[in-house]
Short mmCIF file of C-alpha atoms in Angstrom, two decimals:
data_model
loop_
_atom_site.label_atom_id
_atom_site.label_comp_id
_atom_site.label_asym_id
_atom_site.label_seq_id
_atom_site.Cartn_x
_atom_site.Cartn_y
_atom_site.Cartn_z
CA THR A 1 -8.25 2.91 -8.91
CA PRO A 2 -10.17 6.80 -9.52
CA PRO A 3 -7.72 9.10 -9.47
CA CYS A 4 -7.55 11.72 -5.72
CA ARG A 5 -9.70 14.99 -6.32
CA TYR A 6 -7.23 16.36 -4.07
CA SER A 7 -4.23 14.72 -5.61
CA ARG A 8 -2.86 18.44 -6.67
CA GLY A 9 -2.19 21.61 -4.48
CA SER A 10 -2.09 22.59 -1.23
CA VAL A 11 -4.70 20.42 0.09
CA GLN A 12 -2.70 17.32 -0.49
CA VAL A 13 0.47 18.65 1.12
CA GLU A 14 -2.05 19.62 3.95
CA ILE A 15 -3.50 16.11 4.55
CA GLU A 16 0.31 14.73 3.89
CA SER A 17 1.72 16.89 6.52
CA ARG A 18 -1.13 16.51 9.26
CA VAL A 19 -0.72 12.79 8.83
CA GLN A 20 3.03 12.64 9.32
CA ALA A 21 2.26 14.88 12.69
CA LEU A 22 -1.14 12.75 13.47
CA LEU A 23 2.04 9.15 13.36
CA ASN A 24 4.31 11.34 14.93
CA SER A 25 2.87 12.46 17.84
CA GLY A 26 3.77 10.97 20.98
CA GLY A 27 6.66 9.30 22.64
CA ASN A 28 9.35 6.98 21.74
CA LYS A 29 8.37 4.19 24.35
CA ASP A 30 5.16 4.35 21.98
CA GLN A 31 6.68 4.11 18.83
CA GLN A 32 8.53 1.80 20.03
CA SER A 33 5.57 -0.79 21.70
CA GLY A 34 3.47 -0.24 18.06
CA ALA A 35 0.62 1.77 20.88
CA LYS A 36 1.38 4.44 19.03
CA ALA A 37 -1.93 4.20 16.35
CA THR A 38 -5.22 3.56 17.52
CA LYS A 39 -7.42 1.46 15.58
CA GLN A 40 -9.24 4.76 14.28
CA THR A 41 -6.09 5.89 13.17
CA LEU A 42 -4.65 3.07 11.19
CA GLN A 43 -9.01 3.44 9.54
CA VAL A 44 -7.85 6.99 8.98
CA MET A 45 -5.59 5.57 7.08
CA GLN A 46 -6.95 3.48 5.22
CA GLN A 47 -9.05 6.54 3.76
CA LEU A 48 -6.00 8.65 2.85
CA LEU A 49 -4.37 5.83 0.97
CA GLY A 50 -5.26 7.63 -2.23
CA PHE A 51 -2.07 10.00 -1.59
CA PRO A 52 1.09 8.16 -2.78
CA LYS A 53 3.35 10.14 0.42
CA VAL A 54 0.84 8.56 2.82
CA ARG A 55 1.13 5.10 1.40
CA GLN A 56 5.10 6.03 1.55
CA ILE A 57 4.21 6.90 5.72
CA VAL A 58 1.98 3.34 6.06
CA SER A 59 4.77 1.24 4.15
CA GLU A 60 7.02 2.67 6.40
CA ARG A 61 5.21 1.60 9.94
CA ILE A 62 3.19 -1.56 8.70
CA GLU A 63 5.13 -4.37 9.74
CA LEU A 64 5.00 -2.78 13.71
CA TRP A 65 1.44 -2.33 13.67
CA LEU A 66 0.90 -6.05 11.73
CA GLY A 67 3.30 -7.31 14.93
CA HIS A 68 1.14 -5.80 17.45
CA PRO A 69 -2.04 -7.57 18.61
CA SER A 70 -4.51 -5.41 18.98
CA HIS A 71 -3.62 -3.93 15.54
CA ALA A 72 -2.76 -6.84 13.49
CA THR A 73 -6.58 -7.54 11.96
CA MET A 74 -7.02 -3.99 10.57
CA ALA A 75 -3.45 -3.60 9.57
CA THR A 76 -3.76 -6.46 7.28
CA LEU A 77 -6.57 -4.80 6.02
CA LEU A 78 -4.58 -1.99 5.90
CA LEU A 79 -1.82 -4.01 4.18
CA GLN A 80 -4.12 -5.35 1.55
CA GLN A 81 -5.68 -2.00 0.71
CA LEU A 82 -1.97 -0.50 0.12
CA CYS A 83 -0.76 -3.02 -2.36
CA SER A 84 -3.53 -2.39 -4.40
CA THR A 85 -3.47 1.30 -4.23
CA VAL A 86 0.07 1.53 -5.03
CA ASP A 87 -0.55 2.47 -9.20
CA THR A 88 2.26 4.81 -9.80
CA ASP A 89 5.56 5.74 -10.25
CA THR A 90 5.81 8.73 -8.10
CA ASP A 91 9.32 9.18 -5.87
CA ALA A 92 6.78 8.35 -2.83
CA ASP A 93 4.79 5.23 -4.61
CA LEU A 94 8.61 3.59 -5.00
CA ALA A 95 9.69 4.26 -2.13
CA ALA A 96 6.51 2.26 -1.02
CA VAL A 97 7.11 -0.79 -2.88
CA ASP A 98 10.91 -0.73 -1.78
CA ASN A 99 9.97 -0.66 2.16
CA LEU A 100 6.83 -3.10 1.50
CA VAL A 101 9.74 -5.25 -0.38
CA ARG A 102 12.48 -5.46 2.64
CA MET A 103 9.58 -6.29 5.06
CA ARG A 104 11.01 -9.56 6.73
CA ALA A 105 8.97 -11.71 4.57
CA ALA A 106 9.90 -14.79 5.19
CA LYS A 107 8.17 -15.05 8.48
CA SER A 108 6.37 -11.90 9.17
CA VAL A 109 3.95 -12.10 5.62
CA THR A 110 3.04 -15.51 6.55
CA ASN A 111 2.36 -14.76 10.15
CA TYR A 112 -0.26 -12.18 8.81
CA GLY A 113 -2.60 -14.94 7.52
CA GLU A 114 -4.04 -14.70 4.01
CA LEU A 115 -3.74 -11.41 1.77
#
């Protein structure tokens, strides 16, 4: 993966904080049902996976999105790209790998189709 041209400085911090705010907006009811994220939100996340903190945030929520019927296809693509872009040894990437390993792999990943 080519290095992200915004990988240093205030631009990266601003993007990461906006992604966090985007995913945290909405109520707890939406979060529990998986309806908080829209298809467009998942597409934006896919475009921003070049940032380690965004990869960590996505890895924390991917299982919820995969389990939601209207998000499953887009979330599967997001999971594929997430797995292929984790390529550094930063704390955020290590946390993303840890989150992916902790997913209920035995049942969940087999239900999400071919990766």
